[in-house]
Each structure stands twice: as C-alpha cells, then as structure tokens.
C-alpha cells in the first residue's frame, strides 16, 4: 500500500475530480443551455401536422376509438388504446368524476343524477404529436422518432420494448403491445394520410369534432381552427410542444 | 392478462386506460437495487485504498469481488424485462444520444472494464503469476491467460501494479458516482412523473447505493468468516458500521429534504401523492423503508457509537442491521419504481400492482438475478482467494 | 511503458476494434437518412393497408343510398361507422358482406340521453321512455332519418 503514494495524494484526487467537473462546465459553456430534444422542427418546408379537437362538438359516441382499434389492429382488451374518450362530470359539491369505460367504445352512462351535475362534457384523447416530444427524447435506440412531418412514430421492427417512452409520455398515449413485445401508439394514421385518406378517428367522427392539418400552412383548416377558437393544449407547464389543440378545454382536464 | 382485469376491477378513481398495465415490474426494481450494491461495495473498497482507512483492509478484496459479481448480472434484469430481449445490442450499436438510458451501456462497460476489472487485475496480477507457477494443467493455463501471459514478478512491476491500481481507484470513485447517480437520473429526468422528477433523485440513489453496498459487504464479510470458521475482525466491523452510520444519516437527510420540499411546495401533484404515500405505499414506505430500513439501523448504530456491548452481541447486531438495511433499500427502490406507476398521470386515481408469487416470471427472474451473483462471488473467491494473497512484508 | 500497460492497451484496442466492426455491420442501412432512426421505417409505416375506404368509394356502387343520405341528417355520418370497414368488400363484394346493425342499442351509442352531449348537435332520446322495446329502424330510416 505504501508504494509511490506521494504521487497520488488526496489532494490529487480532489484535483482530478475538479478537473472532470471543470471539463463538464467548459463543455456546457461552449454550447450553453442547448435543448436536448430528439427532433428539430424543419424550417418552413413541407408539412407540420397538428390536430384540433372541438370539445363542444363531441357527443361521446366512441366511434373514433372503435374505428382506431379496427384500422390499426390495436389489441381488443380494454388496456390498450391509441385514442379514447373521457367523460368529465363536475358535481355541484365540487367533486370531479372522470370515467372512460373501455375507452368509451361501448358508449357512456352518466352515473350522476342530472340535478347534481354542475358541468359535464366529453374529452377525446389521443397522441399530442408533441414538437418537443418527451417520448422520442428518451428512446434509447432511436426506434421512437419524430417524422419530418412532425408525427411521433414507432419503428416496431427496431423497438426493444423497454417501456421508457411509456413512462415519459405525460398523456398516457403509449402502450406495450402484449403480442409483439414492442411499443405502439397513434400514428395519425400515417398510412392513410399518404394515400390521401383521413385518419380513421376523424373519418369516423359524425360531428366533425376532430380535424387535423398543416400548421405551416396558415390557411389550412387547423390553422384557422386555432386562430378562430380559444384553444389550449394539455399540461402546458410540461413544455412538450403539444400540437393537439382543444377548443373549450376546461381547466379540470389533465 | 387476468391480473390486468383484476386491476381494472379494483381501479381507484380514474386512470388513463393505457396506464392500468404497469410496465416496469419487479425486474426494474431489481435493476437499480443491484447496480446500487455494485456502486456501494466499490465505494467501501475505495475508502480503504484512497482514503487509506487501514481498518477496512480485510474487506478490500471482498468488496471488489462482490462488486464484480453483482456487476456481471446488473444488466440482466433490464435485458430480461425487454419486450424484445434479443434486440438489446441496438443500444450499443445505435445509441440515441438524447436518451438517458442509451448511455447506460457505455457507462456500464466503462465501469466494468476500465474500473472494476482493471483494479482487480492490478491487485491480483502478482498473485496470479505465482498461482500459475504453482498449479498444473488447465488451472495453470487459466491463471496464465488471466495474467495476459505476463510473468514479470520483479519489484518494479509490482510498483507499477500498485501505482496503476491506485490510479484506477481514484478514477473509480467518480465512476461509481456516475454509475449510480446516472441510474437515478434515468428516473429523475422524467418530467411526466412528479414522483420521479426531482433533481435530488441521482443524489438520493447514490447515497442509498452506498448504504446498501456497505451493508452487503458487511453481511458477506461475516458470512464468509462464518463459513470458513475464522474469527471476524471486530475492529473492521466497527469501522464499517461507523461509515454505514454516517452515510445512513446523510441518505436519510437527503431523502427527508426531498420529501419536505415536496410537501412544502405542494404543487399540483401533491394531493395525489399524499394519498399514494399514505395509502398504497404505507407499508412499503413508512414501515419497510423508513422504519426497518432507516430508523432502526440509525438508532442502533448511533447507540453503538457510544456504548459498546460485548463482541458477540455487537456481531449479532451488525448482522441484523445489515439485513435490515438491505431490505430497507430494496423497498426504497420499490417505492420509487412501483410507486411512480401506481398513480395516474391525470392525477385522478390509481391502478394496483400485485406480485405474482406463484408462476410470475417477474418474481422468478428477479430472484434468479439476485441469487446468481452469490454463486459468481463464490466462484470468484475460489478463483482469487483474498486470504491466499502474498502480503508484502516490507511494510 | 510498463509491460502490463502495453498488454492491457492491446486488449482494449482489440475490444474496441471488435465493437467498431460490430457497429459497422449491425447498423441498419437507412440509419440517419432523416434523423437518428431508420429512414425505411417511414415507408414501412405508410405502406400499411387502409381498412376504411371512405364514402366516395361506397358511392361508386351504392349511389342511390349515397344520394338519399346527402338529403338527411346523417349526411356527415360515414357509411363505415355503422357498416364496418369496407376494404375487403370493396375488393370483392360477392364474398365479403358488411354488417347491417339493426339493434336499438346500436343507435343508442350516439343517441342516448347524456348531459355531457351537446344538446344542439345531436338528437337525444330517453331510452326508457321512448317506444321501449321497438327497433329504431322500424320508424326511422337510418339513411335518411326524420324527427
């Protein structure tokens, strides 16, 4: 133990540690406060998809969730959804009841008698296709990525099924497919968009409560929807850059 | 699937439909637990070498071999938990650099290859050369291969070993901090989950890792001496216990600070977390983690600092405390990993998680990955017995 | 340089070389085409078959019903919401029949009374009081409903 000790003292140890810490500081000074999100928005070229949902038009029929399950072969069990509908009921005593039986696919029942209801409404939920998506940020292998059009997609032949993105999504929009062992999520029906068709949920909506569009095009349906309505996104405090805009969103909705 | 339907039937409030399935099960609890044991055991070895605490000398090699034994399986809980385990190599081939998890493979390799293996190699090189000369047949070849066919036993070569071994240890301490602080960051950087998302997470993970690693080495040291029917060096045990006491206090302070901060700030997630901690986590948090894992050991060790009962009593106390601490830290990991998934990110309700004691793959695999390191350790101790090392007489 | 260090460096060099070779051969070919992911994944995802064919395709054959529908309140309701995805039927109509739901419960998915549904957008009926036990389609033509 006593050999050559004078070369490596405790002071040296502190010095070494200090150098490492200093190096880290130096590197961060060279590029201070750079964001470490997985994607950068391409400037001004191509499409940049977003979604708009008008809560005032949603009748809670669940057609969107049903069509999505069929179109995208989502497992039938009530634990896996690419989109679903929630029913919010705020009672006169201030209590908030939320329910989404089987994602709303089989329709809703109002458990609270009308006279006790202060306010009630449906909220359809789906992937927010965030611009600063926390889910693609944490994928360790680059199987979850944001497409050049701004859609958060999953490369299922490359996904390792670690579930980190499921944890990172603040909106609960991802699930692990029990058969495939990989993660699955809404693609905004990328395969339909490319064929000129509407996403299954938007096609199925009987009241036109859901729209999608190009945010780069200021004349697109979505851009006008956002302009003309008082829109809000879910959990804005998390700075996810959500591109799912709700009209008439109540503050009780998380 | 039946357990999911059971969870669905027992839903408490509202939860996003995709959140009913709890994706990170017992195996992910084992992962920070085992990694923490590695980092902690290594820190104990470094206390002896870098900070020159001579009383810890009898545990130096044991700590290193323990760290190595657990390190070799540290990734297994992760890999076996993957939905596609055979694709794990992608993390090393195409690491996605914005992900906290992607770098784990490299931090792991760095720690295993550059720190642990090298330190053990420099420490044992001279002995392996001597052993290779004494043995015959396959074992002779095996030891020779382990020395990388270097048979130099000159005093200069031993000086080199010592010098580089020391240097590696010095690098090793920040590396051990990095390894486990990093595991904490994997959880602490998830802004979607308020139970995880705290800057304190890496620090808390680090100190709890040190606590559990030290307790593990204390336990293994006593167990080895019992099996070999040798007398345990009580002075060494007292010293380990002293450091365990200090670090336990630090760990408890940091965790309390985190919780006090959370309680005082009481942000939007506080209401749901309050119900979580008082309800579903009551047993694992208050009784197992804080009671058995922290308060009882701190009190006992604190008393032992001032009042020293007979040697035999102390040994029994140390044995009990080391087991208590190991159990407590396991439940600390449980509370982080499972607790963080029990409540809905909508803050309106909870799902439930039951361990399938019979027939659940997560339980059997978790047990497997906890037991295998002990067999590896037995093999390593047989291969590189610390008590057969050739101690320098010059000192 | 001491012998041990030389050997170790050699061992590490071999290890790193193996890793680099593996990295070279195992990296998928369209990696980093657009970003840190497989560029081919985009075409794989977009290449999937669409199951809902949308109203224009239905109207190619069922033009009378489509015409009827444009005059009723169900004008914005896609055929496939009730009849299910039509991709197989559109390809081979003789061997793939679509579903024709007739149950009361089916209509009530949308039309059941619920305070959460906006009253001005959808006609809602109280399922208990309104002609209990009768199928809705005995009075209402689903392709051109009246009040």
mmCIF file of C-alpha atoms in Angstrom, chain A:
data_model
loop_
_atom_site.group_PDB
_atom_site.id
_atom_site.type_symbol
_atom_site.label_atom_id
_atom_site.label_comp_id
_atom_site.label_asym_id
_atom_site.label_seq_id
_atom_site.Cartn_x
_atom_site.Cartn_y
_atom_site.Cartn_z
ATOM 1 C CA UNK A 1 0.000 0.000 0.000
ATOM 2 C CA UNK A 2 2.832 2.353 0.672
ATOM 3 C CA UNK A 3 4.418 2.393 -2.757
ATOM 4 C CA UNK A 4 4.573 5.657 -4.638
ATOM 5 C CA UNK A 5 1.909 7.196 -2.512
ATOM 6 C CA UNK A 6 3.484 10.627 -2.738
ATOM 7 C CA UNK A 7 2.476 10.815 -6.386
ATOM 8 C CA UNK A 8 -1.201 10.353 -5.685
ATOM 9 C CA UNK A 9 -2.457 12.171 -2.696
ATOM 10 C CA UNK A 10 -5.927 13.018 -1.599
ATOM 11 C CA UNK A 11 -5.230 16.473 -2.976
ATOM 12 C CA UNK A 12 -4.636 14.897 -6.370
ATOM 13 C CA UNK A 13 -7.900 13.088 -6.088
ATOM 14 C CA UNK A 14 -9.705 16.332 -5.421
ATOM 15 C CA UNK A 15 -7.766 17.951 -8.244
ATOM 16 C CA UNK A 16 -8.767 15.172 -10.647
ATOM 17 C CA UNK A 17 -12.383 15.359 -9.653
ATOM 18 C CA UNK A 18 -12.228 19.123 -10.005
ATOM 19 C CA UNK A 19 -10.822 18.778 -13.491
ATOM 20 C CA UNK A 20 -13.607 16.453 -14.545
ATOM 21 C CA UNK A 21 -16.208 18.814 -13.128
ATOM 22 C CA UNK A 22 -14.451 21.754 -14.778
ATOM 23 C CA UNK A 23 -14.440 19.918 -18.096
ATOM 24 C CA UNK A 24 -18.173 19.398 -17.894
ATOM 25 C CA UNK A 25 -18.696 23.075 -17.128
ATOM 26 C CA UNK A 26 -16.401 24.061 -20.007
ATOM 27 C CA UNK A 27 -18.255 21.890 -22.499
ATOM 28 C CA UNK A 28 -21.578 23.308 -21.369
ATOM 29 C CA UNK A 29 -20.156 26.838 -21.679
ATOM 30 C CA UNK A 30 -19.246 26.185 -25.299
ATOM 31 C CA UNK A 31 -22.861 25.330 -26.024
ATOM 32 C CA UNK A 32 -24.851 26.773 -23.168
ATOM 33 C CA UNK A 33 -28.360 25.568 -22.455
ATOM 34 C CA UNK A 34 -28.826 23.727 -25.674
ATOM 35 C CA UNK A 35 -32.070 21.749 -25.710
ATOM 36 C CA UNK A 36 -31.627 18.004 -25.821
ATOM 37 C CA UNK A 37 -34.847 17.084 -27.548
ATOM 38 C CA UNK A 38 -34.718 14.414 -30.189
ATOM 39 C CA UNK A 39 -36.099 16.490 -33.013
ATOM 40 C CA UNK A 40 -35.838 19.884 -34.528
ATOM 41 C CA UNK A 41 -38.674 21.391 -36.470
ATOM 42 C CA UNK A 42 -37.681 21.715 -40.122
ATOM 43 C CA UNK A 43 -37.891 25.381 -41.042
ATOM 44 C CA UNK A 44 -40.674 26.342 -43.411
ATOM 45 C CA UNK A 45 -40.583 23.285 -45.658
ATOM 46 C CA UNK A 46 -43.134 20.551 -46.047
ATOM 47 C CA UNK A 47 -45.986 19.780 -43.735
ATOM 48 C CA UNK A 48 -46.045 20.099 -39.986
ATOM 49 C CA UNK A 49 -49.064 18.204 -38.774
ATOM 50 C CA UNK A 50 -51.170 19.120 -35.823
ATOM 51 C CA UNK A 51 -54.589 18.087 -34.532
ATOM 52 C CA UNK A 52 -57.592 20.078 -33.361
ATOM 53 C CA UNK A 53 -60.422 18.757 -31.212
ATOM 54 C CA UNK A 54 -63.584 20.704 -30.569
ATOM 55 C CA UNK A 55 -64.913 19.588 -27.191
ATOM 56 C CA UNK A 56 -68.196 21.400 -27.823
ATOM 57 C CA UNK A 57 -68.905 19.068 -30.728
ATOM 58 C CA UNK A 58 -68.039 15.760 -29.078
ATOM 59 C CA UNK A 59 -71.143 13.635 -28.388
ATOM 60 C CA UNK A 60 -69.231 10.796 -26.711
ATOM 61 C CA UNK A 61 -70.230 8.087 -29.182
ATOM 62 C CA UNK A 62 -66.774 6.495 -29.151
ATOM 63 C CA UNK A 63 -66.774 5.947 -32.923
ATOM 64 C CA UNK A 64 -63.253 7.349 -33.093
ATOM 65 C CA UNK A 65 -61.869 4.891 -30.565
ATOM 66 C CA UNK A 66 -63.691 1.998 -32.230
ATOM 67 C CA UNK A 67 -62.528 2.894 -35.721
ATOM 68 C CA UNK A 68 -58.970 3.334 -34.481
ATOM 69 C CA UNK A 69 -58.878 -0.111 -32.878
ATOM 70 C CA UNK A 70 -60.093 -1.719 -36.105
ATOM 71 C CA UNK A 71 -57.982 0.321 -38.509
ATOM 72 C CA UNK A 72 -54.749 -0.135 -36.573
ATOM 73 C CA UNK A 73 -55.297 -3.637 -35.203
ATOM 74 C CA UNK A 74 -54.981 -2.478 -31.624
ATOM 75 C CA UNK A 75 -55.452 -5.387 -29.168
ATOM 76 C CA UNK A 76 -59.091 -5.704 -28.143
ATOM 77 C CA UNK A 77 -58.542 -5.780 -24.382
ATOM 78 C CA UNK A 78 -59.526 -2.582 -22.550
ATOM 79 C CA UNK A 79 -55.903 -1.783 -21.625
ATOM 80 C CA UNK A 80 -54.569 -0.740 -24.990
ATOM 81 C CA UNK A 81 -55.716 2.391 -26.780
ATOM 82 C CA UNK A 82 -54.336 4.719 -29.393
ATOM 83 C CA UNK A 83 -57.221 7.041 -28.694
ATOM 84 C CA UNK A 84 -60.073 7.061 -26.227
ATOM 85 C CA UNK A 85 -62.812 9.336 -24.876
ATOM 86 C CA UNK A 86 -63.163 10.504 -21.287
ATOM 87 C CA UNK A 87 -66.337 11.757 -19.632
ATOM 88 C CA UNK A 88 -65.806 14.504 -17.078
ATOM 89 C CA UNK A 89 -68.536 15.246 -14.568
ATOM 90 C CA UNK A 90 -68.122 18.084 -12.116
ATOM 91 C CA UNK A 91 -70.703 17.879 -9.383
ATOM 92 C CA UNK A 92 -72.334 20.696 -7.505
ATOM 93 C CA UNK A 93 -70.267 19.874 -4.427
ATOM 94 C CA UNK A 94 -67.081 20.345 -6.449
ATOM 95 C CA UNK A 95 -66.256 16.669 -6.763
ATOM 96 C CA UNK A 96 -64.765 15.703 -10.114
ATOM 97 C CA UNK A 97 -65.669 12.330 -11.600
ATOM 98 C CA UNK A 98 -63.850 11.057 -14.648
ATOM 99 C CA UNK A 99 -64.614 7.835 -16.440
ATOM 100 C CA UNK A 100 -63.632 6.081 -19.617
ATOM 101 C CA UNK A 101 -65.158 2.584 -19.620
ATOM 102 C CA UNK A 102 -63.370 0.594 -22.321
ATOM 103 C CA UNK A 103 -62.108 3.881 -23.698
ATOM 104 C CA UNK A 104 -65.677 4.931 -24.466
ATOM 105 C CA UNK A 105 -66.013 2.322 -27.217
ATOM 106 C CA UNK A 106 -69.236 0.889 -25.779
ATOM 107 C CA UNK A 107 -70.722 4.298 -25.073
ATOM 108 C CA UNK A 108 -71.169 6.147 -21.806
ATOM 109 C CA UNK A 109 -73.574 6.182 -18.923
ATOM 110 C CA UNK A 110 -73.963 9.177 -16.681
ATOM 111 C CA UNK A 111 -73.802 7.798 -13.129
ATOM 112 C CA UNK A 112 -74.643 11.149 -11.529
ATOM 113 C CA UNK A 113 -78.268 12.331 -11.496
ATOM 114 C CA UNK A 114 -78.772 15.455 -13.589
ATOM 115 C CA UNK A 115 -79.702 17.697 -10.673
ATOM 116 C CA UNK A 116 -76.320 17.101 -9.007
ATOM 117 C CA UNK A 117 -74.330 17.996 -12.093
ATOM 118 C CA UNK A 118 -72.642 21.351 -12.301
ATOM 119 C CA UNK A 119 -70.945 20.724 -15.600
ATOM 120 C CA UNK A 120 -70.252 17.695 -17.746
ATOM 121 C CA UNK A 121 -68.538 17.101 -21.067
ATOM 122 C CA UNK A 122 -66.528 14.602 -23.103
ATOM 123 C CA UNK A 123 -62.812 14.883 -23.852
ATOM 124 C CA UNK A 124 -61.410 12.753 -26.657
ATOM 125 C CA UNK A 125 -57.766 11.916 -26.063
ATOM 126 C CA UNK A 126 -55.054 10.839 -28.464
ATOM 127 C CA UNK A 127 -51.353 11.328 -29.082
ATOM 128 C CA UNK A 128 -50.442 15.017 -28.905
ATOM 129 C CA UNK A 129 -47.687 14.606 -31.526
ATOM 130 C CA UNK A 130 -45.582 16.975 -29.468
ATOM 131 C CA UNK A 131 -42.956 19.098 -31.162
ATOM 132 C CA UNK A 132 -40.663 18.656 -28.176
ATOM 133 C CA UNK A 133 -41.855 15.148 -27.513
ATOM 134 C CA UNK A 134 -40.631 13.662 -24.248
ATOM 135 C CA UNK A 135 -41.234 10.145 -25.565
ATOM 136 C CA UNK A 136 -38.945 10.291 -28.597
ATOM 137 C CA UNK A 137 -36.378 12.095 -26.463
ATOM 138 C CA UNK A 138 -35.923 9.115 -24.168
ATOM 139 C CA UNK A 139 -35.960 6.240 -26.684
ATOM 140 C CA UNK A 140 -32.569 4.576 -26.151
ATOM 141 C CA UNK A 141 -32.236 3.123 -29.653
ATOM 142 C CA UNK A 142 -33.981 5.613 -31.895
ATOM 143 C CA UNK A 143 -36.993 3.380 -32.563
ATOM 144 C CA UNK A 144 -39.345 6.148 -31.476
ATOM 145 C CA UNK A 145 -38.788 9.161 -33.643
ATOM 146 C CA UNK A 146 -40.456 12.210 -34.982
ATOM 147 C CA UNK A 147 -41.076 12.115 -38.706
ATOM 148 C CA UNK A 148 -40.191 15.143 -40.843
ATOM 149 C CA UNK A 149 -43.927 15.980 -40.826
ATOM 150 C CA UNK A 150 -43.919 16.264 -37.042
ATOM 151 C CA UNK A 151 -45.558 12.941 -36.213
ATOM 152 C CA UNK A 152 -44.222 10.848 -33.351
ATOM 153 C CA UNK A 153 -43.883 7.366 -34.855
ATOM 154 C CA UNK A 154 -42.541 3.996 -33.739
ATOM 155 C CA UNK A 155 -40.303 1.712 -35.767
ATOM 156 C CA UNK A 156 -41.700 -1.564 -34.481
ATOM 157 C CA UNK A 157 -39.100 -3.711 -36.149
ATOM 158 C CA UNK A 158 -36.413 -1.851 -34.200
ATOM 159 C CA UNK A 159 -38.113 -1.161 -30.847
ATOM 160 C CA UNK A 160 -36.645 -3.162 -27.958
ATOM 161 C CA UNK A 161 -39.727 -2.821 -25.757
ATOM 162 C CA UNK A 162 -38.034 -1.208 -22.768
ATOM 163 C CA UNK A 163 -41.093 0.899 -21.958
ATOM 164 C CA UNK A 164 -39.119 4.058 -21.175
ATOM 165 C CA UNK A 165 -41.222 6.090 -23.621
ATOM 166 C CA UNK A 166 -44.402 4.807 -21.966
ATOM 167 C CA UNK A 167 -43.124 6.280 -18.718
ATOM 168 C CA UNK A 168 -42.065 9.516 -20.390
ATOM 169 C CA UNK A 169 -45.393 10.304 -22.088
ATOM 170 C CA UNK A 170 -47.311 12.657 -19.783
ATOM 171 C CA UNK A 171 -50.585 11.890 -21.561
ATOM 172 C CA UNK A 172 -50.616 8.092 -21.278
ATOM 173 C CA UNK A 173 -50.804 7.652 -25.032
ATOM 174 C CA UNK A 174 -48.452 4.695 -25.422
ATOM 175 C CA UNK A 175 -48.759 1.037 -24.557
ATOM 176 C CA UNK A 176 -46.679 -2.104 -24.948
ATOM 177 C CA UNK A 177 -48.341 -4.481 -27.386
ATOM 178 C CA UNK A 178 -48.516 -7.746 -25.425
ATOM 179 C CA UNK A 179 -48.196 -9.924 -28.537
ATOM 180 C CA UNK A 180 -45.463 -8.051 -30.356
ATOM 181 C CA UNK A 181 -43.479 -7.030 -27.268
ATOM 182 C CA UNK A 182 -42.940 -3.569 -28.721
ATOM 183 C CA UNK A 183 -44.467 -0.189 -28.058
ATOM 184 C CA UNK A 184 -47.411 1.071 -30.082
ATOM 185 C CA UNK A 185 -49.079 4.442 -30.397
ATOM 186 C CA UNK A 186 -51.124 6.742 -32.611
ATOM 187 C CA UNK A 187 -49.520 7.487 -35.984
ATOM 188 C CA UNK A 188 -52.263 9.931 -37.018
ATOM 189 C CA UNK A 189 -52.928 7.079 -39.475
ATOM 190 C CA UNK A 190 -49.766 7.938 -41.377
ATOM 191 C CA UNK A 191 -50.588 5.137 -43.836
ATOM 192 C CA UNK A 192 -53.967 6.763 -44.601
ATOM 193 C CA UNK A 193 -52.581 10.279 -44.897
ATOM 194 C CA UNK A 194 -50.089 9.072 -47.500
ATOM 195 C CA UNK A 195 -52.995 7.586 -49.508
ATOM 196 C CA UNK A 196 -54.990 10.810 -49.320
ATOM 197 C CA UNK A 197 -57.480 9.470 -46.772
ATOM 198 C CA UNK A 198 -58.406 10.994 -43.420
ATOM 199 C CA UNK A 199 -57.168 9.412 -40.195
ATOM 200 C CA UNK A 200 -59.643 6.710 -39.084
ATOM 201 C CA UNK A 201 -60.779 8.612 -35.992
ATOM 202 C CA UNK A 202 -61.510 11.776 -37.990
ATOM 203 C CA UNK A 203 -63.285 9.864 -40.726
ATOM 204 C CA UNK A 204 -65.454 8.175 -38.094
ATOM 205 C CA UNK A 205 -66.387 11.272 -36.145
ATOM 206 C CA UNK A 206 -70.048 12.011 -37.041
ATOM 207 C CA UNK A 207 -69.926 15.624 -35.857
ATOM 208 C CA UNK A 208 -66.571 16.702 -37.200
ATOM 209 C CA UNK A 209 -65.213 17.343 -33.732
ATOM 210 C CA UNK A 210 -61.719 16.295 -34.804
ATOM 211 C CA UNK A 211 -59.632 17.847 -37.513
ATOM 212 C CA UNK A 212 -56.008 17.682 -38.494
ATOM 213 C CA UNK A 213 -53.942 19.897 -40.697
ATOM 214 C CA UNK A 214 -50.715 21.532 -41.632
ATOM 215 C CA UNK A 215 -49.573 24.161 -39.161
ATOM 216 C CA UNK A 216 -47.080 25.558 -41.676
ATOM 217 C CA UNK A 217 -49.970 26.475 -43.958
ATOM 218 C CA UNK A 218 -51.736 29.420 -42.337
ATOM 219 C CA UNK A 219 -54.838 28.787 -44.462
ATOM 220 C CA UNK A 220 -55.230 25.128 -43.506
ATOM 221 C CA UNK A 221 -58.310 24.004 -41.623
ATOM 222 C CA UNK A 222 -56.304 23.503 -38.466
ATOM 223 C CA UNK A 223 -54.543 26.857 -38.605
ATOM 224 C CA UNK A 224 -57.910 28.572 -38.983
ATOM 225 C CA UNK A 225 -59.389 26.441 -36.183
ATOM 226 C CA UNK A 226 -56.601 27.525 -33.829
ATOM 227 C CA UNK A 227 -56.931 31.123 -34.954
ATOM 228 C CA UNK A 228 -60.691 31.394 -34.583
ATOM 229 C CA UNK A 229 -61.119 29.462 -31.355
ATOM 230 C CA UNK A 230 -59.746 29.893 -27.907
ATOM 231 C CA UNK A 231 -57.536 26.821 -27.938
ATOM 232 C CA UNK A 232 -55.423 25.243 -25.237
ATOM 233 C CA UNK A 233 -53.132 22.228 -25.018
ATOM 234 C CA UNK A 234 -52.940 19.668 -22.231
ATOM 235 C CA UNK A 235 -50.331 20.120 -19.485
ATOM 236 C CA UNK A 236 -48.708 23.220 -20.988
ATOM 237 C CA UNK A 237 -46.479 23.521 -17.919
ATOM 238 C CA UNK A 238 -44.503 20.498 -19.096
ATOM 239 C CA UNK A 239 -43.398 22.300 -22.263
ATOM 240 C CA UNK A 240 -43.956 19.322 -24.509
ATOM 241 C CA UNK A 241 -44.793 21.468 -27.505
ATOM 242 C CA UNK A 242 -48.084 19.646 -27.864
ATOM 243 C CA UNK A 243 -49.731 20.004 -31.266
ATOM 244 C CA UNK A 244 -53.135 18.776 -30.125
ATOM 245 C CA UNK A 245 -55.265 21.898 -29.710
ATOM 246 C CA UNK A 246 -58.541 21.708 -27.797
ATOM 247 C CA UNK A 247 -61.307 24.195 -28.210
ATOM 248 C CA UNK A 248 -63.224 24.899 -24.990
ATOM 249 C CA UNK A 249 -60.898 22.904 -22.767
ATOM 250 C CA UNK A 250 -61.866 23.065 -19.110
ATOM 251 C CA UNK A 251 -59.173 23.525 -16.547
ATOM 252 C CA UNK A 252 -60.169 20.306 -14.764
ATOM 253 C CA UNK A 253 -58.864 18.234 -17.650
ATOM 254 C CA UNK A 254 -55.405 16.743 -17.182
#
